[in-house]
XYZ file of C-alpha atoms in Angstrom:
409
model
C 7.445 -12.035 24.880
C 10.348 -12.985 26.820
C 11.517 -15.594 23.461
C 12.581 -14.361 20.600
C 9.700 -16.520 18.640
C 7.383 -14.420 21.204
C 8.687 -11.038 20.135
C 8.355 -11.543 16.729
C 4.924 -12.446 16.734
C 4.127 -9.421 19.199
C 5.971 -7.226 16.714
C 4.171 -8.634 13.925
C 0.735 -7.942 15.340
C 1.624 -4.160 16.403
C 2.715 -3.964 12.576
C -0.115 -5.117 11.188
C -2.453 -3.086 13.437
C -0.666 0.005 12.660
C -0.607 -0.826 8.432
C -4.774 -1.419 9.361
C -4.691 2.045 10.966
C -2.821 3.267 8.158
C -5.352 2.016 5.232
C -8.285 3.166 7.333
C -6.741 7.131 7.850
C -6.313 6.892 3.990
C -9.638 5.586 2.604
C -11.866 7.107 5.622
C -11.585 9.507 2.662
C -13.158 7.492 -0.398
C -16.861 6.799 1.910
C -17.706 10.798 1.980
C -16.660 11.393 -1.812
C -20.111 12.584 -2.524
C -20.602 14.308 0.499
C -17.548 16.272 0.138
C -18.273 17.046 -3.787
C -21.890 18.044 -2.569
C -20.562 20.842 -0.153
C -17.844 22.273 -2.074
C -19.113 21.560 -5.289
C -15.950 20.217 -6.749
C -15.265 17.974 -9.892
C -13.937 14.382 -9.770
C -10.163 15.071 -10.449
C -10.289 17.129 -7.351
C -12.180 14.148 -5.727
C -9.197 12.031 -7.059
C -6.566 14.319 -5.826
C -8.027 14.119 -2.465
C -6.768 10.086 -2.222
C -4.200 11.062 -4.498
C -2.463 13.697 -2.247
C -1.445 11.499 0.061
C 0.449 9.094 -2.329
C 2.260 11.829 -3.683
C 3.550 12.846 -0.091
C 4.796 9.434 0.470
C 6.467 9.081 -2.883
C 7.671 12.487 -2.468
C 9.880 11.525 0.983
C 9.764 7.626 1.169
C 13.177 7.610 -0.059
C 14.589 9.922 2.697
C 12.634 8.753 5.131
C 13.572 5.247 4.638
C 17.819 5.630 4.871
C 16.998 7.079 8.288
C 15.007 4.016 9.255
C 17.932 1.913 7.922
C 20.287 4.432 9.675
C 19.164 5.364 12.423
C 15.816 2.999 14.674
C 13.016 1.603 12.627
C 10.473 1.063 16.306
C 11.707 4.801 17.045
C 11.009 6.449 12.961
C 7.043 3.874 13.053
C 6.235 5.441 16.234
C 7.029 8.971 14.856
C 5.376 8.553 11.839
C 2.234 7.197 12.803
C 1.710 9.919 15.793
C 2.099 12.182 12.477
C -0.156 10.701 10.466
C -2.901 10.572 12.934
C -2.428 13.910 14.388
C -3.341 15.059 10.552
C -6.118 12.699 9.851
C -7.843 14.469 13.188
C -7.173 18.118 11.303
C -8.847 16.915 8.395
C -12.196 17.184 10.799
C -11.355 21.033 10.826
C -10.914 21.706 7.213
C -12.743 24.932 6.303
C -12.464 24.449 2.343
C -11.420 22.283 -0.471
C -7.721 23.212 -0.076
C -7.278 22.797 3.913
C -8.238 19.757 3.297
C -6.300 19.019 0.847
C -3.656 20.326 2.281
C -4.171 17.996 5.820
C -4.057 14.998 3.534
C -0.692 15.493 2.383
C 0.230 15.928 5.662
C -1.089 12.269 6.342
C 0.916 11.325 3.268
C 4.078 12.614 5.114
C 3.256 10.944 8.150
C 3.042 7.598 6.269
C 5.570 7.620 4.295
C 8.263 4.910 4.937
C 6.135 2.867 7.036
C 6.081 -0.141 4.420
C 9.697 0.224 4.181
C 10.130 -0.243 7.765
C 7.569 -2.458 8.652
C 8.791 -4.793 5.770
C 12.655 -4.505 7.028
C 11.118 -5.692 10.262
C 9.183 -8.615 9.159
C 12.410 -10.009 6.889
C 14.796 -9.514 10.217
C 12.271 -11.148 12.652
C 11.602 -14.471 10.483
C 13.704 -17.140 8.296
C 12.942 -16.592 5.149
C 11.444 -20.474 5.013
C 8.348 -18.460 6.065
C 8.988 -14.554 5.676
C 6.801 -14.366 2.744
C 3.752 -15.948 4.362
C 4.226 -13.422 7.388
C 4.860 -10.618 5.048
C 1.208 -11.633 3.271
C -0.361 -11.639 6.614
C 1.137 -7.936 6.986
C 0.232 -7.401 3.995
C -3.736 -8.387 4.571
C -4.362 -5.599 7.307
C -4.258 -3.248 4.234
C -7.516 -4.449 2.644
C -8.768 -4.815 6.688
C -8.222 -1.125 7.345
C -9.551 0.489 4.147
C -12.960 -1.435 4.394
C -13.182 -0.312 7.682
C -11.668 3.218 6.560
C -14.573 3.212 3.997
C -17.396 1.960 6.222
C -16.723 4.421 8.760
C -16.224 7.332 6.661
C -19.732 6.888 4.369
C -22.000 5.710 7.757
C -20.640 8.333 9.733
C -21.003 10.959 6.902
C -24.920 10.044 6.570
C -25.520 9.796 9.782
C -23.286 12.895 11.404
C -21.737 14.700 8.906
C -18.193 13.711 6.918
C -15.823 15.636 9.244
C -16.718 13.495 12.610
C -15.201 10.178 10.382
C -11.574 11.418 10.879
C -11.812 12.183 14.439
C -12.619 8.481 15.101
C -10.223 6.718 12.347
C -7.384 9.129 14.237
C -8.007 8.179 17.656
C -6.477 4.792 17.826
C -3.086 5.894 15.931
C -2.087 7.838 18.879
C -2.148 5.272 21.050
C -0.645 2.616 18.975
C 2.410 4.792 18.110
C 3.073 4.585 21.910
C 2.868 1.358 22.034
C 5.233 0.686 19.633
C 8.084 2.099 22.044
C 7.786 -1.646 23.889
C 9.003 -3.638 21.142
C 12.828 -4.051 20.761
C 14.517 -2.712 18.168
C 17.048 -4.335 16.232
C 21.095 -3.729 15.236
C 21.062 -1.923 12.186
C 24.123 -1.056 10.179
C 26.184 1.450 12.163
C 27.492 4.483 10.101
C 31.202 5.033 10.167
C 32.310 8.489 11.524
C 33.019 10.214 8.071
C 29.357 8.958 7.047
C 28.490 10.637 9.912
C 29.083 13.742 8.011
C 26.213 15.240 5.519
C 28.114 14.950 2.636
C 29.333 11.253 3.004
C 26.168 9.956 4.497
C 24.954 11.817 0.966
C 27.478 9.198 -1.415
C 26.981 6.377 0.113
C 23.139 6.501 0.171
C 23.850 7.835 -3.852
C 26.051 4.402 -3.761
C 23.467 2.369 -2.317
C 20.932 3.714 -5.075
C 23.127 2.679 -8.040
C 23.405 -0.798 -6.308
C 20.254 -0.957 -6.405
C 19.551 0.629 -9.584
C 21.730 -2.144 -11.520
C 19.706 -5.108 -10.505
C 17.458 -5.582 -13.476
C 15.064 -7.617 -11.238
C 13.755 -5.064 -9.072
C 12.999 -2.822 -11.975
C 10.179 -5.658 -13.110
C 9.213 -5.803 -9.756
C 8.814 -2.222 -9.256
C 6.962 -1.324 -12.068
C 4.855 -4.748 -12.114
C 3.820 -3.956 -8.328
C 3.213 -0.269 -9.092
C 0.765 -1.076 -12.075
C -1.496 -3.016 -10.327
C -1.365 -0.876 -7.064
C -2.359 1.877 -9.136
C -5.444 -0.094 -10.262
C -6.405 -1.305 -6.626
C -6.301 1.893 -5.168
C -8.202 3.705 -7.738
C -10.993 0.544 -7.256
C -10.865 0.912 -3.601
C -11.145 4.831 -4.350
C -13.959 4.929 -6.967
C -15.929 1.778 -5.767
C -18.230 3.401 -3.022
C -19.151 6.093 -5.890
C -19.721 3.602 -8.578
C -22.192 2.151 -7.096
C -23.926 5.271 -5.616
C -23.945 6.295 -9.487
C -24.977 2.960 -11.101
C -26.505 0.786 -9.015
C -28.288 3.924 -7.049
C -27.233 3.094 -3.501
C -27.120 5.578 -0.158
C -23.758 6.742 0.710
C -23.952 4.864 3.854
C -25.490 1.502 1.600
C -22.709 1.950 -0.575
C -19.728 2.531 1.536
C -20.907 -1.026 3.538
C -20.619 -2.428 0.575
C -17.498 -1.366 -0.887
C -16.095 -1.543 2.661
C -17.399 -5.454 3.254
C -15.690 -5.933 -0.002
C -12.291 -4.512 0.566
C -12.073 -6.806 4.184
C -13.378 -9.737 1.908
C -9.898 -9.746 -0.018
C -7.853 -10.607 2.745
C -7.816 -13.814 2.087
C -5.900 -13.027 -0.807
C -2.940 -11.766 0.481
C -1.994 -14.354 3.012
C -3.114 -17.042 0.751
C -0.587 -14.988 -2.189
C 1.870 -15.505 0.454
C 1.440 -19.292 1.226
C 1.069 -20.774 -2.143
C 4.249 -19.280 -3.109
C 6.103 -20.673 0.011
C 4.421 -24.044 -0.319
C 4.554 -23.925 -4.706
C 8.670 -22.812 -4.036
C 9.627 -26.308 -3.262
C 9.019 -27.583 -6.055
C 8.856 -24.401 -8.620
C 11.391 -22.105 -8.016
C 9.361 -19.726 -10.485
C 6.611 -19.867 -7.787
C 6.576 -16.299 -6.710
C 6.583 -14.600 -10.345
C 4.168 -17.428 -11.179
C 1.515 -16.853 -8.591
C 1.774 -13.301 -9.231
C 1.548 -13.119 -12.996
C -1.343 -15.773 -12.359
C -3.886 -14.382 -9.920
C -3.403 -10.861 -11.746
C -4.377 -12.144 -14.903
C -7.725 -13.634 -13.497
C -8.053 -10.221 -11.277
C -8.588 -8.059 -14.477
C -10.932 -10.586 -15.726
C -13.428 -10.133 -12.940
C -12.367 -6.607 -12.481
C -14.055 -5.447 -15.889
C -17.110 -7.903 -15.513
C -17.909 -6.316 -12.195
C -17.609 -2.822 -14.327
C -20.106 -3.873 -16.991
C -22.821 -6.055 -15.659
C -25.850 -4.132 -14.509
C -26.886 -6.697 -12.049
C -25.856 -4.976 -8.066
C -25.401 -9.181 -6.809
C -23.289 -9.444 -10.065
C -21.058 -6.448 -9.412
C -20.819 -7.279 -6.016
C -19.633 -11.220 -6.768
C -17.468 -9.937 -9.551
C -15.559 -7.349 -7.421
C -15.347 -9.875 -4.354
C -13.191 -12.108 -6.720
C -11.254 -9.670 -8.621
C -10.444 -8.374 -4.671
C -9.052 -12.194 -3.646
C -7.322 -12.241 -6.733
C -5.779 -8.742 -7.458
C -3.831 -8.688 -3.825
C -2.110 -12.282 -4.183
C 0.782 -11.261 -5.643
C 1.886 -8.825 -2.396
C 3.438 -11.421 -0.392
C 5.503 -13.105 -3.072
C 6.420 -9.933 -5.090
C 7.211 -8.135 -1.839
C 9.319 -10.978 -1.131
C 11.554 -10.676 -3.976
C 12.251 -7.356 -3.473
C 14.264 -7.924 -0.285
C 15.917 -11.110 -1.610
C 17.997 -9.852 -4.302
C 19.274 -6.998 -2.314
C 22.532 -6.592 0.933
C 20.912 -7.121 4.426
C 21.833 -3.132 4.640
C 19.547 -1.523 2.023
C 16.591 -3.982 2.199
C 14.501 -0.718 3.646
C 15.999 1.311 0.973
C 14.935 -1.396 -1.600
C 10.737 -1.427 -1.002
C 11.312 2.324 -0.212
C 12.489 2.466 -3.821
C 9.317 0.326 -4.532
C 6.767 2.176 -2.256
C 7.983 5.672 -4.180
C 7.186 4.237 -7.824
C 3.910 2.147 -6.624
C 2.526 5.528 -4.925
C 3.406 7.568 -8.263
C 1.143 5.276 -9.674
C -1.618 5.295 -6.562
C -1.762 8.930 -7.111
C -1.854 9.270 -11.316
C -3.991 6.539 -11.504
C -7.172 7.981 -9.642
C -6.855 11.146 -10.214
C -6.804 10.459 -14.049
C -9.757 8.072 -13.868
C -11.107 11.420 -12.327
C -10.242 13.132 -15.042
C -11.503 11.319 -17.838
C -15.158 10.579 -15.677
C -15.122 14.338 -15.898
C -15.679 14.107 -19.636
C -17.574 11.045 -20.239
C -18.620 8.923 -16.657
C -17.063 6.758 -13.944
C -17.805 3.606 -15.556
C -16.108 4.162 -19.005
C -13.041 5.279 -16.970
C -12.800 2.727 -15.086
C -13.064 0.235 -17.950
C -9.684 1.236 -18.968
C -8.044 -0.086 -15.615
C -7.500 -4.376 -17.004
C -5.150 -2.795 -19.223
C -2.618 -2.168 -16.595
C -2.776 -5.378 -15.371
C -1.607 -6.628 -18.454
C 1.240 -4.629 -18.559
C 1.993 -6.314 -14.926
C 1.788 -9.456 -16.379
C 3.824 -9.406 -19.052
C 6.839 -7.492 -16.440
C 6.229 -10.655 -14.473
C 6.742 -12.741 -17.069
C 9.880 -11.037 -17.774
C 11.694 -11.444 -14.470
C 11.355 -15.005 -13.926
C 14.916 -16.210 -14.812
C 16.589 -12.938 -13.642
C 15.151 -13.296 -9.954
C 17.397 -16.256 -9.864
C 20.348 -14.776 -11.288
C 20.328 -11.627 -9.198
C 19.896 -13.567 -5.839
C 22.965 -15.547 -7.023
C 25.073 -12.404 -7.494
C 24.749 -11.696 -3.042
């Protein structure tokens, strides 16, 4: 660790342990669905809100939370925020009722909430960009890592112990990750003059830095693209474990293996996302909207077969390739967030991105909820292609302005 090649790769790996803790506090929640509707007897747009909650939090203070990470220390504001986070993933064992629980989960929302930013930030400081967006899609993989094992461990626990011992051992290993995260070494961020010092300045320029940001026409394609089809993968990863409980009449311990197995299986997608694009770059420069626009359309494709066949080795195939597919365009779409934007409000930039893609990751499921409420799961989730058309097409629509934004710095 002593080179600087050294410390970026130990940095790298705390990060991506820490996003894999992250994923697996969050979806710990979506293996003990039916366990938790069984006891309190709730509907599935409370189920929904459950997931939901904690996307809201992060949307709710990812934008505050990120100016102090570019203000202030980003190894200082990740170890705070993931002590948070797992401190209330271990209440969530305690709950009494439907709304303590709730209630603990947007407290884990809180906890996570400019973690991306920062972790991002970090990545696009610590490497050249000739490679930043493979390492960003490696990153990028422990999220599909930690909410198999999230989901896993949260239905085999709940059918073998009981749902509330599943977020006692998901928390565990966040406390002692956010300590080590004190080793790394930080890095110079830009220092705040003494009048921005005070509330009310430090208030106009971060308004400033908004509008900056708020006139580049790329990142609003971006933003909206990305938050479209995280909206649909979270609401998969959410509703998959009960889907097939419902319709293919699997234990909630046979199910969550399944879903779980499934969610680690599209790993390769991200990194791979990641690589084409660097690799496809030199001799495209369209790569990056191209690889996303492209492995998104063949996602939804799979997505809705998986939905519709009645075959369980079908669904199970289907969703395995709509899961390779549907998390390629992270790396490269991530990527192009922080390259059309000042060195001093890259954090600020995803944090902008994380706030609208968690809007989405909490409408999304809990409206699925909603509408399997009043006819079933499986007509609800038939609906979810359509936003990844509406990704494509934003793709699509920022492939010469990527260009002419980067141009512009």
């Amino acid at each position: 660790m002593k080179t600087a090649k050294g410390r970026a790769f130990y940095l790298l790996t705390l990060i991506c342990v820490i996003y894999l803790l992250d994923y697996a506090d969050r979806k710990v929640m979506s293996g003990i669905f039916e366990s938790v509707k069984a006891e309190w007897a709730i509907s599935d747009s409370q189920l929904g809100l459950l997931n939901g909650i904690v996307s809201l939090m992060i949307s709710v203070f990812v934008i505050p939370m990120s100016i102090i990470v570019d203000r202030w220390s980003r190894k200082y504001m990740i170890s705070l925020m993931v002590f948070i986070w797992s401190i209330a993933t271990l209440l969530c064992a305690f709950a009494q009722n439907y709304y303590q629980l709730l209630f603990f989960r947007a407290l884990t929302g809180l906890g996570e909430a400019a973690y991306a930013a920062a972790a991002v930030a970090m990545i696009t400081k610590a490497f050249p960009r000739s490679h930043r967006t493979k390492y960003i899609g490696i990153y990028d993989a422990a999220a599909p890592i930690g909410s198999g094992i999230g989901i896993m461990l949260g239905g085999y626990i709940a059918e073998m112990y009981g749902w509330r011992h599943a977020f006692g051992l998901v928390a565990a290993p966040g406390v002692i990750v956010s300590l080590l995260f004190l080793t790394i070494r930080d890095y110079h961020t830009v220092q705040i003059s003494e009048k921005i010092k005070e509330s009310i300045s430090l208030s106009k320029e971060v308004i400033q830095d908004c509008l900056y940001l708020f006139k580049i026409p790329t990142l609003w394609f971006i933003y909206f693209a990305y938050s479209l089809i995280i909206g649909l993968n979270t609401c998969v990863i959410d509703w998959i474990p009960t889907f097939f409980q419902r319709f293919h009449g699997l234990s909630e311990k046979e199910a969550a293996m399944k879903a779980g197995v499934l969610a680690v299986a599209v790993l390769i997608g991200a990194p791979l996302g990641g690589f084409i694009s660097d690799v496809w770059e030199k001799r495209n420069k369209h790569a990056k909207v191209f690889v996303s626009a492209i492995s998104t359309a063949i996602s939804i494709v799979f997505l809705y077969l998986a939905i519709q066949t009645t075959s369980m080795e079908l669904a199970v195939l289907f969703f395995g390739l709509f899961g390779v597919h549907t998390v390629a365009f992270l790396a490269p779409a991530s990527s192009i967030t922080q390259e059309v934007v000042r060195t001093n409000v890259r954090a600020l930039s995803f944090g902008i991105n994380v706030l609208i893609m968690n809007l989405f990751a909490f409408a999304v499921p809990v409206l699925v909820g909603k509408i399997s409420d009043v006819f079933d799961l499986r007509f609800a989730m038939s609906l979810l292609p359509i936003l990844g058309v509406i990704a494509i097409v934003l793709f699509f629509l920022v492939r010469n302005q990527y260009h002419i934004d980067r141009k512009k710095l």
